[in-house]
């Protein structure tokens, strides 16, 4: 009997060899440099290391596939414009080991499922297309043409195009993403879920409604000029390390920094720039002026407490709010104020878990500042009330007139290196009608006006057999999504699952009846097509579009670019009925950019502008106080406090990233900045909560979540006592995704609530 899909989807429960130390407060410095170089030397061909480091994030080079943090517009460090984790991302992508047909002949799908996520990733780079026939135990080689024909056969056999789901992860370039959504829309559906649905969707929803654009408003230069930067629900020391260099500049220019986080994350407290040898010797810069150890999901309560006190002061002195800005540019102040007054300051502060002393420090810093930037990431977006979190911080910025001027505004810090660009060029299951009309005008077919499936809807549809083909352009769907057991069944119910991937991952072993793995080029590799080596483009977290061009020889001759894969599938599927010459795009990506220039606002003269060494900024209404909302003004919003309470014995759990992973790709087993080594199956707990449950350090426990009467379990985690607020705990994603209920998600945005999972901890 072969293993069930659920067994294959869950991460194996084996333990490594846990060691814990007191966490450091400082980040980067020599430790970071050492970790990065050791990793690079271990996994990348020596001849490639220098080429990578000379071209990574440099003008005319290639964009780091790590995070979406922007590169400086002007001077870039000649020592290397990348970070420890960027280099680890490269080491992972450019591994010198290849996975070929012999590997798959020697390893059954069941045996691959037994590998840990770390081991799966270290198997090497995928190097040829593979096919898993129905009932087979092993993947077999398949030619590219046959693979395309197989996808076409399944897609054309469906009763309705809405029975297919087309997922995208955020590494896909603008050119590939544009063609992909074009193909999906010409094929006839809007089912374009993407990783953004699990990531910053809540930011997009909240910002569009309040400020008229689903993206942040600030530039790097603003960050340097801010009087106050508030970093909420984000761990840049690990996930956006180059942001710390920017914050260091803010400090140097006299700006202050407040950090709001349940954990005292290293780096935010103190940072040593690895590119500054003197700083490395003298011990670095203290970054946070105030650290606010908030309880998980206590943010709306905390911001309400702050807003209440600011209002009180304004009523006294009339010099706290920016009345001129509010008058000219905003809507809804009165309703907002009258709602705010229904809340009680002490109750709000108590609900946030923050002491009065810390609150007062924050209040003093905010009171007289008028150039405020708020940065945030998953700590705010992955809750049921995620949209309220973000709308509430917009309320603060609006009261202070801190938007659309130098040194002020919104800064949602994006995850994947092109997740923002993918959405800009049309990867959107609920794209605006104006965009669909442009597609129709340009290509002569009518895109489906229906809203398609987001990630959560897609999982439900596959589970209920309403969707039968899953196609993933990048990513690792089964490990990234919530409710692993339910989602595994959803995948197993499909007739065909297809993944375009660089590396082996768990999604390749949790398959539909048939499955395909289509191996593609990575960012650093040269993309040879008929008209020569192709350039592509990406958009960073601050709305700058720039070029990216590989510099290394592809690790295998059989790889295709994502653009070529999309064009091949479109050609095979829509044969004879397409209005588009797909293969012409494949041969020359300039043609794709000419089309983007016509269809997507802000890309006029794309082919010329993309040659500018630093790229170009896309238009951004919020940046210039042109708020394109329904009211034509920036909108204040009314937000409730979260309406859930912990039951007796429950803890609220956030699922977070260690320092040694990129989402579901596990670089290593350490979490250096949190003092954890050699283990991922751990649960960080407050020491008083441990005592209450008579739990010892490193004791093994089982975790259980109960939601709407459904019980979910994850067994075998070691307890690590940590500096985390009472009643809160933390585990790593994806090991505990099995505990995240599919029906617990952000209202309006449907982002899974993977930062507020209510669990109980059971002694074994
Ligand atoms: N090296 C590396 N870089 C990455 C990634 C990676 O995995 N590895 N992933 C990329 C992606 S796709 C993304 S989206 C980003 C993710 O970047 P982050 O959002 O920084 O990633 P998380 O580990 O999810 O961290 C969430 C942070 O929010 C805090 N937090 C959790 N709940 C709450 C809350 O209720 N309130 C507050 N105030 N804080 C809370 C946690 O303690 C943690 O510090 O990073 C990107 N960059
Ligand atoms: N519990 C919990 N769940 C979460 C989160 C959380 O914080 N907690 N975070 C969520 C977030 S923010 C995100 S963004 C999602 C991430 O979800 P995904 O984007 O689906 O996951 P990744 O782990 O980034 O995908 C890694 C895989 O992408 C493939 N890959 C890498 N580079 C390329 C490339 O250039 N091209 C192609 N075609 N493939 C490539 C490799 O095969 C690799 O195995 O996970 C979400 N899930
Ligand atoms: Mo993300």
Short mmCIF file of N, CA and C in Angstrom, two decimals, residues 540-696:
data_model
loop_
_atom_site.label_atom_id
_atom_site.label_comp_id
_atom_site.label_asym_id
_atom_site.label_seq_id
_atom_site.Cartn_x
_atom_site.Cartn_y
_atom_site.Cartn_z
N UNK A 540 10.09 45.95 -7.10
CA UNK A 540 10.38 45.73 -5.69
C UNK A 540 9.27 46.31 -4.81
N UNK A 541 9.49 46.21 -3.52
CA UNK A 541 8.49 46.57 -2.53
C UNK A 541 8.13 48.06 -2.58
N UNK A 542 8.97 48.89 -3.21
CA UNK A 542 8.69 50.32 -3.25
C UNK A 542 8.29 50.78 -4.64
N UNK A 543 7.86 49.82 -5.48
CA UNK A 543 7.30 50.18 -6.78
C UNK A 543 8.32 50.58 -7.83
N UNK A 544 9.56 50.12 -7.68
CA UNK A 544 10.57 50.39 -8.72
C UNK A 544 10.68 49.14 -9.60
N UNK A 545 10.55 49.35 -10.92
CA UNK A 545 10.70 48.23 -11.86
C UNK A 545 12.11 48.27 -12.40
N UNK A 546 12.82 47.14 -12.33
CA UNK A 546 14.17 47.14 -12.87
C UNK A 546 14.44 45.83 -13.59
N UNK A 547 15.53 45.82 -14.36
CA UNK A 547 15.81 44.64 -15.18
C UNK A 547 16.54 43.59 -14.36
N UNK A 548 16.44 42.37 -14.82
CA UNK A 548 17.21 41.28 -14.21
C UNK A 548 17.65 40.35 -15.34
N UNK A 549 18.94 40.02 -15.34
CA UNK A 549 19.49 39.23 -16.43
C UNK A 549 20.48 38.24 -15.85
N UNK A 550 20.27 36.97 -16.11
CA UNK A 550 21.15 35.94 -15.56
C UNK A 550 22.57 36.06 -16.07
N UNK A 551 23.52 35.58 -15.26
CA UNK A 551 24.92 35.67 -15.66
C UNK A 551 25.62 34.32 -15.71
N UNK A 552 24.98 33.29 -15.16
CA UNK A 552 25.62 31.97 -15.13
C UNK A 552 25.06 31.08 -16.24
N UNK A 553 25.86 30.08 -16.65
CA UNK A 553 25.34 29.12 -17.63
C UNK A 553 24.27 28.28 -16.91
N UNK A 554 23.17 27.93 -17.61
CA UNK A 554 22.14 27.10 -16.99
C UNK A 554 22.72 25.79 -16.47
N UNK A 555 22.18 25.28 -15.35
CA UNK A 555 22.77 24.07 -14.77
C UNK A 555 22.48 22.83 -15.60
N UNK A 556 21.52 22.94 -16.53
CA UNK A 556 21.24 21.80 -17.41
C UNK A 556 20.71 22.34 -18.74
N UNK A 557 21.00 21.62 -19.84
CA UNK A 557 20.53 22.07 -21.17
C UNK A 557 19.04 21.88 -21.35
N UNK A 558 18.46 21.05 -20.51
CA UNK A 558 17.04 20.70 -20.70
C UNK A 558 16.09 21.67 -20.01
N UNK A 559 16.63 22.65 -19.28
CA UNK A 559 15.74 23.57 -18.59
C UNK A 559 15.07 24.51 -19.58
N UNK A 560 13.89 24.99 -19.22
CA UNK A 560 13.24 26.04 -20.02
C UNK A 560 13.02 27.24 -19.11
N UNK A 561 12.86 28.39 -19.73
CA UNK A 561 12.51 29.57 -18.93
C UNK A 561 11.02 29.48 -18.61
N UNK A 562 10.58 30.23 -17.60
CA UNK A 562 9.14 30.24 -17.29
C UNK A 562 8.36 30.79 -18.48
N UNK A 563 8.93 31.79 -19.15
CA UNK A 563 8.26 32.34 -20.33
C UNK A 563 8.05 31.25 -21.37
N UNK A 564 9.10 30.48 -21.62
CA UNK A 564 9.00 29.44 -22.66
C UNK A 564 8.00 28.36 -22.26
N UNK A 565 7.94 28.03 -20.97
CA UNK A 565 6.99 27.02 -20.51
C UNK A 565 5.56 27.53 -20.73
N UNK A 566 5.32 28.76 -20.34
CA UNK A 566 3.97 29.32 -20.50
C UNK A 566 3.59 29.36 -21.98
N UNK A 567 4.50 29.83 -22.81
CA UNK A 567 4.19 29.92 -24.25
C UNK A 567 3.96 28.52 -24.83
N UNK A 568 4.76 27.55 -24.42
CA UNK A 568 4.61 26.19 -24.93
C UNK A 568 3.25 25.62 -24.55
N UNK A 569 2.83 25.85 -23.33
CA UNK A 569 1.54 25.31 -22.88
C UNK A 569 0.38 26.05 -23.55
N UNK A 570 0.54 27.35 -23.69
CA UNK A 570 -0.52 28.13 -24.34
C UNK A 570 -0.69 27.65 -25.78
N UNK A 571 0.42 27.49 -26.46
CA UNK A 571 0.40 27.05 -27.87
C UNK A 571 -0.26 25.68 -27.98
N UNK A 572 0.13 24.76 -27.09
CA UNK A 572 -0.41 23.39 -27.17
C UNK A 572 -1.89 23.36 -26.80
N UNK A 573 -2.29 24.16 -25.84
CA UNK A 573 -3.68 24.11 -25.35
C UNK A 573 -4.64 24.85 -26.27
N UNK A 574 -4.21 26.02 -26.72
CA UNK A 574 -5.16 26.88 -27.45
C UNK A 574 -4.98 26.74 -28.97
N UNK A 575 -4.24 25.74 -29.36
CA UNK A 575 -3.89 25.53 -30.78
C UNK A 575 -5.06 25.90 -31.71
N UNK A 576 -4.83 26.75 -32.66
CA UNK A 576 -5.87 27.04 -33.65
C UNK A 576 -6.91 28.03 -33.18
N UNK A 577 -7.15 28.10 -31.83
CA UNK A 577 -8.20 29.03 -31.41
C UNK A 577 -7.64 30.27 -30.71
N UNK A 578 -6.32 30.36 -30.63
CA UNK A 578 -5.74 31.53 -29.96
C UNK A 578 -5.62 32.71 -30.91
N UNK A 579 -5.78 33.89 -30.35
CA UNK A 579 -5.60 35.10 -31.15
C UNK A 579 -4.17 35.62 -31.00
N UNK A 580 -3.35 34.84 -30.33
CA UNK A 580 -2.03 35.35 -29.94
C UNK A 580 -0.92 34.48 -30.53
N UNK A 581 0.15 35.12 -30.97
CA UNK A 581 1.29 34.38 -31.52
C UNK A 581 2.25 34.07 -30.36
N UNK A 582 2.01 33.00 -29.66
CA UNK A 582 2.74 32.70 -28.42
C UNK A 582 4.23 32.52 -28.65
N UNK A 583 4.56 31.84 -29.74
CA UNK A 583 5.98 31.50 -29.90
C UNK A 583 6.84 32.73 -30.22
N UNK A 584 6.21 33.76 -30.76
CA UNK A 584 6.96 34.99 -31.02
C UNK A 584 7.42 35.61 -29.70
N UNK A 585 6.56 35.56 -28.70
CA UNK A 585 6.94 36.10 -27.37
C UNK A 585 8.11 35.32 -26.80
N UNK A 586 8.03 34.01 -26.98
CA UNK A 586 9.09 33.16 -26.43
C UNK A 586 10.45 33.53 -27.04
N UNK A 587 10.43 33.87 -28.32
CA UNK A 587 11.70 34.15 -29.00
C UNK A 587 12.26 35.52 -28.65
N UNK A 588 11.41 36.44 -28.25
CA UNK A 588 11.88 37.80 -28.02
C UNK A 588 11.04 38.49 -26.93
N UNK A 589 11.60 38.61 -25.73
CA UNK A 589 10.81 39.15 -24.61
C UNK A 589 10.52 40.64 -24.75
N UNK A 590 11.24 41.31 -25.70
CA UNK A 590 10.90 42.72 -25.95
C UNK A 590 9.44 42.85 -26.38
N UNK A 591 8.96 41.82 -27.11
CA UNK A 591 7.57 41.87 -27.59
C UNK A 591 6.60 41.80 -26.43
N UNK A 592 6.97 41.05 -25.39
CA UNK A 592 6.10 40.97 -24.21
C UNK A 592 6.04 42.35 -23.55
N UNK A 593 7.21 42.97 -23.45
CA UNK A 593 7.25 44.29 -22.80
C UNK A 593 6.47 45.34 -23.61
N UNK A 594 6.51 45.22 -24.95
CA UNK A 594 5.71 46.15 -25.77
C UNK A 594 4.23 46.00 -25.41
N UNK A 595 3.79 44.77 -25.18
CA UNK A 595 2.38 44.54 -24.85
C UNK A 595 2.06 45.06 -23.45
N UNK A 596 2.97 44.79 -22.51
CA UNK A 596 2.73 45.27 -21.13
C UNK A 596 2.59 46.80 -21.18
N UNK A 597 3.44 47.43 -21.99
CA UNK A 597 3.39 48.90 -22.10
C UNK A 597 2.01 49.37 -22.55
N UNK A 598 1.37 48.59 -23.40
CA UNK A 598 0.04 48.99 -23.89
C UNK A 598 -1.07 48.70 -22.89
N UNK A 599 -0.90 47.62 -22.11
CA UNK A 599 -2.02 47.14 -21.30
C UNK A 599 -1.96 47.61 -19.84
N UNK A 600 -0.75 47.74 -19.30
CA UNK A 600 -0.65 48.02 -17.86
C UNK A 600 -0.22 49.47 -17.62
N UNK A 601 -1.00 50.19 -16.83
CA UNK A 601 -0.72 51.60 -16.57
C UNK A 601 0.65 51.78 -15.94
N UNK A 602 1.37 52.78 -16.37
CA UNK A 602 2.67 53.09 -15.76
C UNK A 602 3.85 52.49 -16.51
N UNK A 603 3.56 51.64 -17.52
CA UNK A 603 4.66 50.96 -18.23
C UNK A 603 4.91 51.55 -19.63
N UNK A 604 4.42 52.76 -19.89
CA UNK A 604 4.63 53.37 -21.20
C UNK A 604 6.14 53.37 -21.51
N UNK A 605 6.48 53.11 -22.76
CA UNK A 605 7.89 53.04 -23.19
C UNK A 605 8.72 52.06 -22.35
N UNK A 606 8.11 50.98 -21.99
CA UNK A 606 8.76 50.01 -21.09
C UNK A 606 10.15 49.59 -21.61
N UNK A 607 10.20 49.26 -22.89
CA UNK A 607 11.49 48.76 -23.41
C UNK A 607 12.61 49.79 -23.34
N UNK A 608 12.25 51.06 -23.37
CA UNK A 608 13.29 52.09 -23.23
C UNK A 608 13.62 52.27 -21.75
N UNK A 609 12.57 52.39 -20.95
CA UNK A 609 12.80 52.69 -19.52
C UNK A 609 13.53 51.57 -18.79
N UNK A 610 13.32 50.35 -19.25
CA UNK A 610 13.93 49.23 -18.52
C UNK A 610 15.46 49.24 -18.68
N UNK A 611 15.93 50.01 -19.65
CA UNK A 611 17.38 50.09 -19.85
C UNK A 611 18.03 51.06 -18.87
N UNK A 612 17.22 51.88 -18.17
CA UNK A 612 17.82 52.79 -17.18
C UNK A 612 18.43 51.93 -16.06
N UNK A 613 19.68 52.21 -15.72
CA UNK A 613 20.38 51.31 -14.79
C UNK A 613 19.66 51.09 -13.46
N UNK A 614 18.98 52.11 -12.92
CA UNK A 614 18.30 51.91 -11.64
C UNK A 614 16.83 51.57 -11.80
N UNK A 615 16.38 51.38 -13.05
CA UNK A 615 14.98 51.09 -13.27
C UNK A 615 14.13 52.34 -13.19
N UNK A 616 12.83 52.18 -13.01
CA UNK A 616 11.95 53.36 -12.96
C UNK A 616 10.82 53.14 -11.97
N UNK A 617 10.34 54.26 -11.39
CA UNK A 617 9.24 54.19 -10.43
C UNK A 617 7.90 54.10 -11.15
N UNK A 618 7.01 53.26 -10.68
CA UNK A 618 5.64 53.25 -11.20
C UNK A 618 4.87 54.38 -10.53
N UNK A 619 3.84 54.90 -11.21
CA UNK A 619 3.06 55.97 -10.58
C UNK A 619 2.42 55.47 -9.28
N UNK A 620 2.27 56.36 -8.30
CA UNK A 620 1.72 55.95 -7.01
C UNK A 620 0.95 57.14 -6.43
N UNK A 621 -0.39 57.04 -6.52
CA UNK A 621 -1.25 58.15 -6.09
C UNK A 621 -1.01 58.57 -4.66
N UNK A 622 -0.93 57.59 -3.75
CA UNK A 622 -0.79 57.91 -2.32
C UNK A 622 0.49 58.71 -2.06
N UNK A 623 1.48 58.47 -2.89
CA UNK A 623 2.77 59.17 -2.72
C UNK A 623 2.63 60.67 -2.97
N UNK A 624 1.65 61.04 -3.81
CA UNK A 624 1.49 62.46 -4.15
C UNK A 624 0.12 62.99 -3.72
N UNK A 625 -0.47 62.35 -2.75
CA UNK A 625 -1.76 62.77 -2.19
C UNK A 625 -2.90 62.80 -3.22
N UNK A 626 -2.79 61.90 -4.21
CA UNK A 626 -3.88 61.76 -5.18
C UNK A 626 -4.54 60.42 -4.84
N UNK A 627 -5.52 60.49 -3.94
CA UNK A 627 -6.09 59.25 -3.39
C UNK A 627 -7.22 58.74 -4.28
N UNK A 628 -6.94 57.66 -5.01
CA UNK A 628 -7.92 57.17 -5.98
C UNK A 628 -8.89 56.17 -5.34
N UNK A 629 -9.57 56.64 -4.29
CA UNK A 629 -10.55 55.78 -3.62
C UNK A 629 -11.94 56.10 -4.16
N UNK A 630 -12.92 55.38 -3.64
CA UNK A 630 -14.30 55.62 -4.10
C UNK A 630 -14.74 57.04 -3.77
N UNK A 631 -14.25 57.60 -2.64
CA UNK A 631 -14.68 58.95 -2.25
C UNK A 631 -13.77 60.02 -2.87
N UNK A 632 -12.70 59.60 -3.49
CA UNK A 632 -11.75 60.56 -4.05
C UNK A 632 -10.83 61.16 -2.99
N UNK A 633 -10.99 60.68 -1.75
CA UNK A 633 -10.14 61.19 -0.65
C UNK A 633 -9.57 60.00 0.12
N UNK A 634 -8.62 60.28 0.98
CA UNK A 634 -8.13 59.21 1.87
C UNK A 634 -9.20 58.99 2.93
N UNK A 635 -9.53 57.72 3.18
CA UNK A 635 -10.65 57.42 4.07
C UNK A 635 -10.20 56.97 5.46
N UNK A 636 -10.73 57.66 6.48
CA UNK A 636 -10.60 57.09 7.82
C UNK A 636 -11.48 55.85 7.87
N UNK A 637 -11.16 54.92 8.75
CA UNK A 637 -11.96 53.70 8.83
C UNK A 637 -12.29 53.39 10.27
N UNK A 638 -13.32 52.59 10.44
CA UNK A 638 -13.78 52.22 11.78
C UNK A 638 -13.49 50.74 11.98
N UNK A 639 -12.75 50.45 13.01
CA UNK A 639 -12.31 49.06 13.21
C UNK A 639 -12.65 48.55 14.60
N UNK A 640 -13.02 47.26 14.60
CA UNK A 640 -13.39 46.64 15.88
C UNK A 640 -12.15 46.02 16.52
N UNK A 641 -12.25 45.72 17.80
CA UNK A 641 -11.20 44.92 18.42
C UNK A 641 -11.44 43.48 18.03
N UNK A 642 -10.39 42.64 18.00
CA UNK A 642 -10.60 41.22 17.67
C UNK A 642 -11.65 40.62 18.60
N UNK A 643 -12.50 39.74 18.04
CA UNK A 643 -13.61 39.29 18.88
C UNK A 643 -13.42 37.86 19.39
N UNK A 644 -12.19 37.36 19.41
CA UNK A 644 -12.00 36.02 19.95
C UNK A 644 -11.33 36.09 21.32
N UNK A 645 -11.58 35.05 22.12
CA UNK A 645 -10.94 34.97 23.43
C UNK A 645 -10.35 33.57 23.57
N UNK A 646 -9.25 33.48 24.31
CA UNK A 646 -8.68 32.15 24.55
C UNK A 646 -9.56 31.40 25.53
N UNK A 647 -9.74 30.10 25.25
CA UNK A 647 -10.44 29.27 26.24
C UNK A 647 -9.42 28.85 27.31
N UNK A 648 -9.92 28.38 28.41
CA UNK A 648 -9.08 27.89 29.50
C UNK A 648 -7.98 26.96 28.94
N UNK A 649 -6.75 27.26 29.26
CA UNK A 649 -5.65 26.36 28.85
C UNK A 649 -5.10 26.61 27.46
N UNK A 650 -5.78 27.46 26.68
CA UNK A 650 -5.31 27.68 25.31
C UNK A 650 -4.18 28.72 25.26
N UNK A 651 -3.38 28.62 24.20
CA UNK A 651 -2.37 29.63 23.90
C UNK A 651 -2.65 30.12 22.48
N UNK A 652 -2.23 31.35 22.18
CA UNK A 652 -2.34 31.77 20.78
C UNK A 652 -0.96 31.60 20.15
N UNK A 653 -0.97 30.93 19.00
CA UNK A 653 0.31 30.56 18.36
C UNK A 653 0.50 31.33 17.06
N UNK A 654 1.72 31.86 16.88
CA UNK A 654 2.08 32.44 15.58
C UNK A 654 3.06 31.48 14.90
N UNK A 655 2.88 31.28 13.60
CA UNK A 655 3.78 30.40 12.85
C UNK A 655 4.74 31.31 12.09
N UNK A 656 6.01 31.23 12.42
CA UNK A 656 6.98 32.21 11.90
C UNK A 656 8.14 31.52 11.19
N UNK A 657 9.02 32.35 10.61
CA UNK A 657 10.18 31.83 9.89
C UNK A 657 11.40 31.78 10.80
N UNK A 658 12.22 30.77 10.64
CA UNK A 658 13.51 30.75 11.35
C UNK A 658 14.50 31.56 10.52
N UNK A 659 15.69 31.74 11.04
CA UNK A 659 16.70 32.49 10.29
C UNK A 659 17.28 31.67 9.13
N UNK A 660 16.98 30.38 9.12
CA UNK A 660 17.59 29.48 8.13
C UNK A 660 16.58 28.90 7.16
N UNK A 661 15.64 29.70 6.72
CA UNK A 661 14.69 29.18 5.75
C UNK A 661 14.26 30.29 4.83
N UNK A 662 13.83 29.93 3.62
CA UNK A 662 13.07 30.87 2.80
C UNK A 662 11.72 30.23 2.57
N UNK A 663 10.74 30.68 3.29
CA UNK A 663 9.41 30.07 3.25
C UNK A 663 9.55 28.57 3.46
N UNK A 664 9.17 27.77 2.45
CA UNK A 664 9.21 26.32 2.67
C UNK A 664 10.56 25.72 2.32
N UNK A 665 11.50 26.52 1.85
CA UNK A 665 12.84 26.02 1.56
C UNK A 665 13.68 26.16 2.83
N UNK A 666 14.18 25.04 3.30
CA UNK A 666 14.90 25.07 4.57
C UNK A 666 16.40 25.06 4.28
N UNK A 667 17.06 26.19 4.57
CA UNK A 667 18.50 26.29 4.30
C UNK A 667 19.30 25.48 5.31
N UNK A 668 18.82 25.44 6.53
CA UNK A 668 19.56 24.76 7.59
C UNK A 668 18.66 24.63 8.80
N UNK A 669 19.19 24.05 9.88
CA UNK A 669 18.33 23.73 11.02
C UNK A 669 18.53 24.68 12.20
N UNK A 670 19.27 25.78 11.97
CA UNK A 670 19.52 26.72 13.07
C UNK A 670 18.60 27.93 12.97
N UNK A 671 18.40 28.56 14.10
CA UNK A 671 17.74 29.87 14.13
C UNK A 671 18.63 30.72 15.04
N UNK A 672 19.78 31.08 14.47
CA UNK A 672 20.87 31.68 15.25
C UNK A 672 20.41 32.86 16.09
N UNK A 673 19.59 33.73 15.49
CA UNK A 673 19.20 34.95 16.21
C UNK A 673 18.25 34.67 17.37
N UNK A 674 17.69 33.47 17.40
CA UNK A 674 16.84 33.15 18.55
C UNK A 674 17.51 32.11 19.44
N UNK A 675 18.78 31.88 19.17
CA UNK A 675 19.56 30.98 20.03
C UNK A 675 19.15 29.51 19.90
N UNK A 676 18.60 29.12 18.76
CA UNK A 676 18.16 27.73 18.58
C UNK A 676 19.03 27.07 17.51
N UNK A 677 19.50 25.89 17.81
CA UNK A 677 20.40 25.20 16.88
C UNK A 677 19.94 23.77 16.67
N UNK A 678 20.00 23.33 15.40
CA UNK A 678 19.83 21.93 15.09
C UNK A 678 18.43 21.36 15.30
N UNK A 679 17.43 22.18 15.22
CA UNK A 679 16.07 21.64 15.38
C UNK A 679 15.04 22.62 14.88
N UNK A 680 13.99 22.11 14.25
CA UNK A 680 12.88 22.96 13.83
C UNK A 680 11.57 22.60 14.52
N UNK A 681 11.49 21.39 15.06
CA UNK A 681 10.22 21.02 15.71
C UNK A 681 10.25 21.52 17.15
N UNK A 682 10.11 22.83 17.27
CA UNK A 682 10.13 23.40 18.62
C UNK A 682 8.94 24.33 18.80
N UNK A 683 8.62 24.59 20.06
CA UNK A 683 7.59 25.59 20.36
C UNK A 683 8.18 26.56 21.39
N UNK A 684 8.22 27.85 21.03
CA UNK A 684 8.69 28.87 21.96
C UNK A 684 7.54 29.20 22.91
N UNK A 685 7.81 29.09 24.23
CA UNK A 685 6.75 29.39 25.20
C UNK A 685 7.26 30.33 26.28
N UNK A 686 6.34 31.09 26.84
CA UNK A 686 6.65 31.91 28.00
C UNK A 686 6.96 30.97 29.18
N UNK A 687 7.95 31.32 29.97
CA UNK A 687 8.38 30.38 31.03
C UNK A 687 7.31 30.20 32.10
N UNK A 688 6.50 31.24 32.33
CA UNK A 688 5.40 31.06 33.31
C UNK A 688 4.35 30.10 32.77
N UNK A 689 4.08 30.19 31.48
CA UNK A 689 3.12 29.25 30.88
C UNK A 689 3.65 27.82 30.96
N UNK A 690 4.98 27.69 30.86
CA UNK A 690 5.58 26.34 30.99
C UNK A 690 5.36 25.82 32.42
N UNK A 691 5.64 26.73 33.38
CA UNK A 691 5.50 26.33 34.79
C UNK A 691 4.07 25.88 35.10
N UNK A 692 3.13 26.68 34.61
CA UNK A 692 1.71 26.36 34.84
C UNK A 692 1.36 24.95 34.36
N UNK A 693 2.04 24.54 33.31
CA UNK A 693 1.77 23.21 32.72
C UNK A 693 2.81 22.18 33.14
N UNK A 694 3.65 22.55 34.10
CA UNK A 694 4.75 21.70 34.58
C UNK A 694 5.61 21.18 33.44
N UNK A 695 5.96 22.08 32.51
CA UNK A 695 6.79 21.65 31.39
C UNK A 695 8.24 22.07 31.61
N UNK A 696 9.14 21.17 31.27
CA UNK A 696 10.58 21.44 31.40
C UNK A 696 11.11 21.92 30.05
#
